[in-house]
Amino acid sequence: MCSVSWKKYLLWFAHDLVDFRLAEMKSLLSLLCIEMKWVEEPSDHPFWIVQMQSDECVKKLASRSISLRGVIDLWAHSDCIEDLHKQLKKLDHDFYKPYFQPHLSFKVEVETFSNHLSMAERVEKIESFSYLPLAGPVNLKNPDVKLWFMEYYGLEPNNIPDKPYLYYFGRWMIDGQRHLIKEFSLKTRKFIGNTSMDAQISVLMANQAKVKSGDLVMDPFVGTGSLLVPAAYFGAYVLGTDIDYLMLHGKTRPSRIQQKVREADESIHSNLWQYGLQNQYIDVVVADSSLPLWVKNFELDAIITDPPYGIREPTERVGTHKTPQITEEQAATHIPSKIDYDHDHLYQDLLNFAAKHLKLGGRLVTFIPILRELYCEENLPKHPCLNLISNSEQILSAHISRRLLTFEKVSIETNNEVGERTFTPNLENFRDKYFNHCEESRAIRRQKNSYHKWAPRSSTDE
Amino acid sequence: MKLLTHNVLSSKCLKGVSVGYPLRLNATDIKVVDVDYNSEFVSRMIPKINYSALYDAAQSIGHLNGLPDAVVDDFESNEDFLKAVHHVLLEVDIVSGDLECPESGRKFPITRGIPNMLVNENEVNEINGSNGYNN
């Protein structure tokens, strides 16, 4: 006895940040309390056929997802075009009647994945569906019903087959949130820095953190506040801390090449004003994240952060290797000396901070830079109160990637439960490794180059 | 800086300071801003904040605006009370002034609305090793 009916939908994902897709879907399903069944195992394939219980669930999911291009009410799919037509012709009249009314305008959209069709070819494809009893007028700009036909030519644009691997036909239901990429683009943002996070990933991070309206969200390495923007957009109240006084006051050197000096009112607050999100702004504080700052019972719903990697932004904390000698007169105007904040300590402090200040079930979402050769999942930072929920890789170069880690707080911290300081060979002195690694490869490259340069000559000599 | 932030900030990063809370608030410039009222958020925050510290802070800068000295019993449904808390928590913005550690008297300046909680290297607990989150 199952009273719930499952409906089949096609999810179309943007073919970007493929490793983040499943993690985002899982986070959103859990945040929005939606159940979804996979008809096929999720893969790096941009089309997923899934089952959900209602159109309402689909709308909720699409209202948050940045990976989704859109959702299609799937009418037919096949690896053979004749079969697809056969399936469509077999559809019950009552099934498509609600969409084929005389007063509803329509459009048939022909799309291809990994291939391009000429206009004539597209028209030909559209006409091949002429048996559908469409009654309304055609409207290409703003149709009431958008029918959608997709030919999928695989994932290798350099190896396109003659015939598509798969065909899909259905009714376009709703767009995902890809428009936010443009809306929150760093190009048009008032206050940005060298390491501001791009719009797409920052929305992804807010989704990973399951940010919802009325949440309290913090970024302990806030910088220009790029991660707070989507969190505020989803209704959270945001605050952040950073050790860089000049950054929070918008007094660092501008990052835009044409800009000589920063404008007077550049700040995280004015970024939120720009997007009409100023009501969500709580505060930013100049503080060292390696030191305790907040009262014990201060509780956060989520922590979203991208700590400095030590390459383009320094990893620093207050300290000195000398014996500090600051006279009383100097104290007020003294600029604290900073020492390197190594990654092992930084991530352990971050996890301890999360274990202490997150609510139960709250999430910590953070990036971690990785030397790909040395990566090993066991070496990732851990904490007894935090469960690693997902781990997605974004490859940055041949040697370097960064991983988006999502932790969920699963138990209340007791005093003796502190994160173990794991030995992480890929993190210790990430900066040194990064530069030495490149140095080494440069040396090898030089050797190779000289070999190629001299080898032909030596062979002709013989 | 909003009074919500003041309510959760401490100066325990200083060497020899064990609680460092609540910080004494000296304001030289206060701005009252309009923030949309969200009753759900305010009522969710009330059990989480230190109400007497909030009351004292608002009183010390003369921005009580009718805030009662204790949480009322029916706070979740008492619209007037929630609005008073909303105003004090989110709409009173300290643009400049300082925060003073109640134990050591160390002052942390607030400039352009941003508190500077950085300490000098001779004021931190440990020079080398991990931070205070471990204890």
mmCIF file of N, CA and C in Angstrom, chain A residues 338-440:
data_model
loop_
_atom_site.group_PDB
_atom_site.id
_atom_site.type_symbol
_atom_site.label_atom_id
_atom_site.label_comp_id
_atom_site.label_asym_id
_atom_site.label_seq_id
_atom_site.Cartn_x
_atom_site.Cartn_y
_atom_site.Cartn_z
ATOM 1 N N LYS A 338 53.078 39.744 13.033
ATOM 2 C CA LYS A 338 52.391 38.513 12.670
ATOM 3 C C LYS A 338 53.398 37.461 12.273
ATOM 4 N N ILE A 339 53.048 36.230 12.595
ATOM 5 C CA ILE A 339 53.895 35.121 12.170
ATOM 6 C C ILE A 339 53.058 34.177 11.326
ATOM 7 N N ASP A 340 53.752 33.275 10.648
ATOM 8 C CA ASP A 340 53.050 32.351 9.766
ATOM 9 C C ASP A 340 52.127 31.443 10.590
ATOM 10 N N TYR A 341 50.925 31.278 10.067
ATOM 11 C CA TYR A 341 49.906 30.452 10.725
ATOM 12 C C TYR A 341 49.846 29.189 9.886
ATOM 13 N N ASP A 342 50.568 28.141 10.306
ATOM 14 C CA ASP A 342 50.667 27.009 9.381
ATOM 15 C C ASP A 342 49.331 26.285 9.253
ATOM 16 N N HIS A 343 49.181 25.639 8.108
ATOM 17 C CA HIS A 343 47.875 25.082 7.753
ATOM 18 C C HIS A 343 47.371 24.041 8.739
ATOM 19 N N ASP A 344 48.291 23.250 9.278
ATOM 20 C CA ASP A 344 47.879 22.252 10.258
ATOM 21 C C ASP A 344 47.137 22.898 11.416
ATOM 22 N N HIS A 345 47.741 23.960 11.946
ATOM 23 C CA HIS A 345 47.122 24.657 13.069
ATOM 24 C C HIS A 345 45.847 25.368 12.644
ATOM 25 N N LEU A 346 45.932 25.997 11.477
ATOM 26 C CA LEU A 346 44.785 26.774 11.012
ATOM 27 C C LEU A 346 43.548 25.895 10.901
ATOM 28 N N TYR A 347 43.685 24.736 10.244
ATOM 29 C CA TYR A 347 42.504 23.894 10.055
ATOM 30 C C TYR A 347 42.061 23.248 11.361
ATOM 31 N N GLN A 348 43.032 22.927 12.232
ATOM 32 C CA GLN A 348 42.623 22.344 13.497
ATOM 33 C C GLN A 348 41.867 23.365 14.348
ATOM 34 N N ASP A 349 42.356 24.609 14.322
ATOM 35 C CA ASP A 349 41.656 25.669 15.047
ATOM 36 C C ASP A 349 40.255 25.879 14.473
ATOM 37 N N LEU A 350 40.175 25.838 13.138
ATOM 38 C CA LEU A 350 38.885 26.041 12.480
ATOM 39 C C LEU A 350 37.900 24.946 12.879
ATOM 40 N N LEU A 351 38.371 23.706 12.908
ATOM 41 C CA LEU A 351 37.487 22.602 13.277
ATOM 42 C C LEU A 351 37.091 22.681 14.750
ATOM 43 N N ASN A 352 38.046 23.074 15.590
ATOM 44 C CA ASN A 352 37.713 23.238 17.005
ATOM 45 C C ASN A 352 36.696 24.365 17.197
ATOM 46 N N PHE A 353 36.900 25.435 16.437
ATOM 47 C CA PHE A 353 35.971 26.565 16.492
ATOM 48 C C PHE A 353 34.568 26.118 16.084
ATOM 49 N N ALA A 354 34.500 25.325 15.002
ATOM 50 C CA ALA A 354 33.209 24.840 14.519
ATOM 51 C C ALA A 354 32.565 23.910 15.548
ATOM 52 N N ALA A 355 33.371 23.025 16.128
ATOM 53 C CA ALA A 355 32.833 22.078 17.098
ATOM 54 C C ALA A 355 32.283 22.826 18.306
ATOM 55 N N LYS A 356 32.886 23.958 18.609
ATOM 56 C CA LYS A 356 32.471 24.708 19.786
ATOM 57 C C LYS A 356 31.235 25.568 19.514
ATOM 58 N N HIS A 357 31.203 26.240 18.380
ATOM 59 C CA HIS A 357 30.179 27.258 18.167
ATOM 60 C C HIS A 357 29.052 26.878 17.212
ATOM 61 N N LEU A 358 29.156 25.734 16.530
ATOM 62 C CA LEU A 358 28.046 25.344 15.649
ATOM 63 C C LEU A 358 26.926 24.746 16.490
ATOM 64 N N LYS A 359 25.697 24.921 16.012
ATOM 65 C CA LYS A 359 24.598 24.202 16.644
ATOM 66 C C LYS A 359 24.711 22.724 16.250
ATOM 67 N N LEU A 360 24.046 21.882 16.970
ATOM 68 C CA LEU A 360 24.041 20.470 16.623
ATOM 69 C C LEU A 360 23.366 20.322 15.253
ATOM 70 N N GLY A 361 24.012 19.650 14.349
ATOM 71 C CA GLY A 361 23.472 19.534 12.995
ATOM 72 C C GLY A 361 23.908 20.665 12.077
ATOM 73 N N GLY A 362 24.578 21.679 12.641
ATOM 74 C CA GLY A 362 25.073 22.796 11.830
ATOM 75 C C GLY A 362 26.279 22.369 11.013
ATOM 76 N N ARG A 363 26.542 23.116 9.963
ATOM 77 C CA ARG A 363 27.599 22.685 9.046
ATOM 78 C C ARG A 363 28.756 23.671 8.937
ATOM 79 N N LEU A 364 29.932 23.102 8.748
ATOM 80 C CA LEU A 364 31.129 23.873 8.424
ATOM 81 C C LEU A 364 31.483 23.538 6.980
ATOM 82 N N VAL A 365 31.573 24.568 6.146
ATOM 83 C CA VAL A 365 31.933 24.360 4.748
ATOM 84 C C VAL A 365 33.214 25.135 4.495
ATOM 85 N N THR A 366 34.255 24.435 4.105
ATOM 86 C CA THR A 366 35.537 25.117 3.909
ATOM 87 C C THR A 366 36.314 24.502 2.751
ATOM 88 N N PHE A 367 37.113 25.334 2.120
ATOM 89 C CA PHE A 367 38.039 24.820 1.117
ATOM 90 C C PHE A 367 39.349 24.467 1.790
ATOM 91 N N ILE A 368 40.058 23.513 1.186
ATOM 92 C CA ILE A 368 41.385 23.174 1.664
ATOM 93 C C ILE A 368 42.270 22.962 0.433
ATOM 94 N N PRO A 369 43.443 23.624 0.381
ATOM 95 C CA PRO A 369 44.307 23.435 -0.794
ATOM 96 C C PRO A 369 45.069 22.121 -0.679
ATOM 97 N N ILE A 370 45.284 21.493 -1.793
ATOM 98 C CA ILE A 370 45.855 20.139 -1.810
ATOM 99 C C ILE A 370 46.911 20.058 -2.901
ATOM 100 N N LEU A 371 48.025 19.414 -2.568
ATOM 101 C CA LEU A 371 48.959 19.001 -3.614
ATOM 102 C C LEU A 371 48.468 17.642 -4.085
ATOM 103 N N ARG A 372 48.078 17.555 -5.306
ATOM 104 C CA ARG A 372 47.338 16.375 -5.749
ATOM 105 C C ARG A 372 48.117 15.069 -5.567
ATOM 106 N N GLU A 373 49.425 15.137 -5.798
ATOM 107 C CA GLU A 373 50.231 13.926 -5.672
ATOM 108 C C GLU A 373 50.235 13.374 -4.256
ATOM 109 N N LEU A 374 50.177 14.273 -3.287
ATOM 110 C CA LEU A 374 50.317 13.848 -1.899
ATOM 111 C C LEU A 374 48.970 13.653 -1.220
ATOM 112 N N TYR A 375 47.892 13.855 -1.970
ATOM 113 C CA TYR A 375 46.577 13.805 -1.339
ATOM 114 C C TYR A 375 46.234 12.399 -0.862
ATOM 115 N N CYS A 376 45.666 12.358 0.305
ATOM 116 C CA CYS A 376 45.211 11.099 0.863
ATOM 117 C C CYS A 376 44.097 11.471 1.821
ATOM 118 N N GLU A 377 42.944 10.866 1.652
ATOM 119 C CA GLU A 377 41.766 11.319 2.410
ATOM 120 C C GLU A 377 41.988 11.227 3.905
ATOM 121 N N GLU A 378 42.783 10.239 4.320
ATOM 122 C CA GLU A 378 43.005 10.071 5.753
ATOM 123 C C GLU A 378 43.713 11.252 6.392
ATOM 124 N N ASN A 379 44.445 11.994 5.587
ATOM 125 C CA ASN A 379 45.188 13.115 6.144
ATOM 126 C C ASN A 379 44.383 14.398 6.267
ATOM 127 N N LEU A 380 43.146 14.368 5.854
ATOM 128 C CA LEU A 380 42.323 15.572 5.993
ATOM 129 C C LEU A 380 42.110 15.838 7.489
ATOM 130 N N PRO A 381 41.958 17.115 7.846
ATOM 131 C CA PRO A 381 41.726 17.415 9.262
ATOM 132 C C PRO A 381 40.439 16.748 9.759
ATOM 133 N N LYS A 382 40.463 16.297 11.010
ATOM 134 C CA LYS A 382 39.245 15.690 11.547
ATOM 135 C C LYS A 382 38.994 16.177 12.972
ATOM 136 N N HIS A 383 37.786 15.939 13.399
ATOM 137 C CA HIS A 383 37.401 16.294 14.757
ATOM 138 C C HIS A 383 36.343 15.294 15.217
ATOM 139 N N PRO A 384 36.426 14.828 16.457
ATOM 140 C CA PRO A 384 35.457 13.811 16.901
ATOM 141 C C PRO A 384 34.001 14.278 16.863
ATOM 142 N N CYS A 385 33.757 15.579 16.934
ATOM 143 C CA CYS A 385 32.363 16.055 16.926
ATOM 144 C C CYS A 385 31.852 16.339 15.518
ATOM 145 N N LEU A 386 32.736 16.258 14.518
ATOM 146 C CA LEU A 386 32.335 16.661 13.172
ATOM 147 C C LEU A 386 32.446 15.486 12.209
ATOM 148 N N ASN A 387 31.393 15.279 11.448
ATOM 149 C CA ASN A 387 31.400 14.235 10.416
ATOM 150 C C ASN A 387 31.666 14.858 9.058
ATOM 151 N N LEU A 388 32.537 14.262 8.300
ATOM 152 C CA LEU A 388 32.767 14.741 6.941
ATOM 153 C C LEU A 388 31.619 14.255 6.058
ATOM 154 N N ILE A 389 30.842 15.218 5.528
ATOM 155 C CA ILE A 389 29.655 14.883 4.744
ATOM 156 C C ILE A 389 30.010 14.751 3.274
ATOM 157 N N SER A 390 30.813 15.681 2.783
ATOM 158 C CA SER A 390 31.177 15.589 1.375
ATOM 159 C C SER A 390 32.545 16.213 1.161
ATOM 160 N N ASN A 391 33.116 15.881 0.035
ATOM 161 C CA ASN A 391 34.489 16.235 -0.260
ATOM 162 C C ASN A 391 34.592 16.295 -1.779
ATOM 163 N N SER A 392 34.570 17.519 -2.337
ATOM 164 C CA SER A 392 34.558 17.664 -3.791
ATOM 165 C C SER A 392 35.807 18.387 -4.249
ATOM 166 N N GLU A 393 36.369 17.913 -5.326
ATOM 167 C CA GLU A 393 37.628 18.484 -5.787
ATOM 168 C C GLU A 393 37.425 19.472 -6.927
ATOM 169 N N GLN A 394 38.118 20.604 -6.827
ATOM 170 C CA GLN A 394 38.201 21.537 -7.945
ATOM 171 C C GLN A 394 39.669 21.609 -8.336
ATOM 172 N N ILE A 395 39.970 21.145 -9.536
ATOM 173 C CA ILE A 395 41.365 21.095 -9.967
ATOM 174 C C ILE A 395 41.788 22.485 -10.424
ATOM 175 N N LEU A 396 42.934 22.958 -9.898
ATOM 176 C CA LEU A 396 43.379 24.309 -10.223
ATOM 177 C C LEU A 396 44.554 24.296 -11.204
ATOM 178 N N SER A 397 45.430 23.305 -11.078
ATOM 179 C CA SER A 397 46.536 23.174 -12.031
ATOM 180 C C SER A 397 46.925 21.700 -12.030
ATOM 181 N N ALA A 398 47.996 21.378 -12.731
ATOM 182 C CA ALA A 398 48.402 19.972 -12.810
ATOM 183 C C ALA A 398 48.725 19.410 -11.428
ATOM 184 N N HIS A 399 49.244 20.257 -10.541
ATOM 185 C CA HIS A 399 49.677 19.760 -9.233
ATOM 186 C C HIS A 399 48.726 20.118 -8.102
ATOM 187 N N ILE A 400 48.010 21.196 -8.293
ATOM 188 C CA ILE A 400 47.257 21.771 -7.184
ATOM 189 C C ILE A 400 45.761 21.640 -7.418
ATOM 190 N N SER A 401 45.070 21.311 -6.357
ATOM 191 C CA SER A 401 43.613 21.414 -6.424
ATOM 192 C C SER A 401 43.154 21.927 -5.081
ATOM 193 N N ARG A 402 41.888 22.280 -5.008
ATOM 194 C CA ARG A 402 41.347 22.559 -3.689
ATOM 195 C C ARG A 402 40.105 21.710 -3.536
ATOM 196 N N ARG A 403 39.871 21.319 -2.292
ATOM 197 C CA ARG A 403 38.727 20.454 -2.025
ATOM 198 C C ARG A 403 37.750 21.186 -1.140
ATOM 199 N N LEU A 404 36.499 21.079 -1.490
ATOM 200 C CA LEU A 404 35.463 21.677 -0.667
ATOM 201 C C LEU A 404 34.998 20.618 0.332
ATOM 202 N N LEU A 405 35.277 20.876 1.605
ATOM 203 C CA LEU A 405 34.909 19.921 2.646
ATOM 204 C C LEU A 405 33.671 20.424 3.372
ATOM 205 N N THR A 406 32.716 19.537 3.574
ATOM 206 C CA THR A 406 31.521 19.878 4.340
ATOM 207 C C THR A 406 31.470 18.978 5.557
ATOM 208 N N PHE A 407 31.475 19.601 6.718
ATOM 209 C CA PHE A 407 31.387 18.849 7.969
ATOM 210 C C PHE A 407 30.054 19.150 8.632
ATOM 211 N N GLU A 408 29.530 18.168 9.342
ATOM 212 C CA GLU A 408 28.316 18.406 10.116
ATOM 213 C C GLU A 408 28.597 18.077 11.569
ATOM 214 N N LYS A 409 28.131 18.955 12.449
ATOM 215 C CA LYS A 409 28.361 18.706 13.862
ATOM 216 C C LYS A 409 27.382 17.638 14.341
ATOM 217 N N VAL A 410 27.938 16.536 14.870
ATOM 218 C CA VAL A 410 27.088 15.408 15.236
ATOM 219 C C VAL A 410 27.026 15.172 16.740
ATOM 220 N N SER A 411 27.934 15.797 17.504
ATOM 221 C CA SER A 411 27.821 15.650 18.955
ATOM 222 C C SER A 411 28.340 16.902 19.645
ATOM 223 N N ILE A 412 27.879 17.092 20.853
ATOM 224 C CA ILE A 412 28.266 18.261 21.623
ATOM 225 C C ILE A 412 29.686 18.049 22.132
ATOM 226 N N GLU A 413 30.477 19.090 22.018
ATOM 227 C CA GLU A 413 31.860 18.988 22.449
ATOM 228 C C GLU A 413 31.944 18.964 23.973
ATOM 229 N N THR A 414 32.699 18.013 24.481
ATOM 230 C CA THR A 414 33.021 18.066 25.897
ATOM 231 C C THR A 414 34.447 18.590 25.983
ATOM 232 N N ASN A 415 34.875 18.891 27.187
ATOM 233 C CA ASN A 415 36.155 19.580 27.296
ATOM 234 C C ASN A 415 37.347 18.799 26.774
ATOM 235 N N ASN A 416 37.305 17.467 26.954
ATOM 236 C CA ASN A 416 38.480 16.715 26.512
ATOM 237 C C ASN A 416 38.430 16.331 25.042
ATOM 238 N N GLU A 417 37.300 16.598 24.433
ATOM 239 C CA GLU A 417 37.218 16.232 23.023
ATOM 240 C C GLU A 417 37.728 17.372 22.156
ATOM 241 N N VAL A 418 38.977 17.388 21.882
ATOM 242 C CA VAL A 418 39.483 18.382 20.950
ATOM 243 C C VAL A 418 40.020 17.650 19.740
ATOM 244 N N GLY A 419 40.006 18.344 18.642
ATOM 245 C CA GLY A 419 40.455 17.720 17.415
ATOM 246 C C GLY A 419 41.906 17.314 17.534
ATOM 247 N N GLU A 420 42.186 16.138 17.049
ATOM 248 C CA GLU A 420 43.565 15.720 17.074
ATOM 249 C C GLU A 420 44.301 16.488 15.992
ATOM 250 N N ARG A 421 45.508 16.816 16.306
ATOM 251 C CA ARG A 421 46.289 17.515 15.297
ATOM 252 C C ARG A 421 46.904 16.466 14.398
ATOM 253 N N THR A 422 46.195 16.178 13.328
ATOM 254 C CA THR A 422 46.662 15.107 12.444
ATOM 255 C C THR A 422 47.906 15.567 11.704
ATOM 256 N N PHE A 423 48.748 14.630 11.444
ATOM 257 C CA PHE A 423 49.919 14.943 10.640
ATOM 258 C C PHE A 423 49.492 14.919 9.183
ATOM 259 N N THR A 424 49.546 16.056 8.562
ATOM 260 C CA THR A 424 49.072 16.131 7.179
ATOM 261 C C THR A 424 50.212 16.589 6.289
ATOM 262 N N PRO A 425 50.906 15.637 5.698
ATOM 263 C CA PRO A 425 52.073 16.010 4.905
ATOM 264 C C PRO A 425 51.726 16.920 3.735
ATOM 265 N N ASN A 426 50.487 16.847 3.273
ATOM 266 C CA ASN A 426 50.159 17.705 2.132
ATOM 267 C C ASN A 426 49.787 19.112 2.559
ATOM 268 N N LEU A 427 49.675 19.321 3.856
ATOM 269 C CA LEU A 427 49.286 20.635 4.316
ATOM 270 C C LEU A 427 50.433 21.380 4.951
ATOM 271 N N GLU A 428 51.308 20.632 5.588
ATOM 272 C CA GLU A 428 52.371 21.315 6.295
ATOM 273 C C GLU A 428 53.155 22.149 5.301
ATOM 274 N N ASN A 429 53.236 23.412 5.609
ATOM 275 C CA ASN A 429 53.929 24.338 4.720
ATOM 276 C C ASN A 429 53.477 24.184 3.276
ATOM 277 N N PHE A 430 52.186 24.311 3.096
ATOM 278 C CA PHE A 430 51.627 24.200 1.748
ATOM 279 C C PHE A 430 52.343 25.161 0.805
ATOM 280 N N ARG A 431 52.634 26.337 1.354
ATOM 281 C CA ARG A 431 53.279 27.349 0.539
ATOM 282 C C ARG A 431 54.657 26.881 0.056
ATOM 283 N N ASP A 432 55.468 26.358 0.998
ATOM 284 C CA ASP A 432 56.799 25.884 0.626
ATOM 285 C C ASP A 432 56.700 24.788 -0.415
ATOM 286 N N LYS A 433 55.803 23.848 -0.117
ATOM 287 C CA LYS A 433 55.636 22.716 -1.035
ATOM 288 C C LYS A 433 55.207 23.213 -2.409
ATOM 289 N N TYR A 434 54.279 24.162 -2.377
ATOM 290 C CA TYR A 434 53.743 24.686 -3.629
ATOM 291 C C TYR A 434 54.872 25.248 -4.488
ATOM 292 N N PHE A 435 55.718 26.082 -3.825
ATOM 293 C CA PHE A 435 56.754 26.732 -4.621
ATOM 294 C C PHE A 435 57.883 25.765 -4.954
ATOM 295 N N ASN A 436 58.249 24.889 -3.999
ATOM 296 C CA ASN A 436 59.313 23.938 -4.287
ATOM 297 C C ASN A 436 58.909 22.991 -5.397
ATOM 298 N N HIS A 437 57.638 22.599 -5.322
ATOM 299 C CA HIS A 437 57.122 21.678 -6.321
ATOM 300 C C HIS A 437 57.256 22.285 -7.709
ATOM 301 N N CYS A 438 56.855 23.545 -7.788
ATOM 302 C CA CYS A 438 56.916 24.210 -9.079
ATOM 303 C C CYS A 438 58.370 24.363 -9.504
ATOM 304 N N GLU A 439 59.207 24.671 -8.497
ATOM 305 C CA GLU A 439 60.642 24.840 -8.749
ATOM 306 C C GLU A 439 61.202 23.555 -9.366
ATOM 307 N N GLU A 440 60.872 22.463 -8.734
ATOM 308 C CA GLU A 440 61.357 21.172 -9.180
ATOM 309 C C GLU A 440 60.895 20.888 -10.602
#
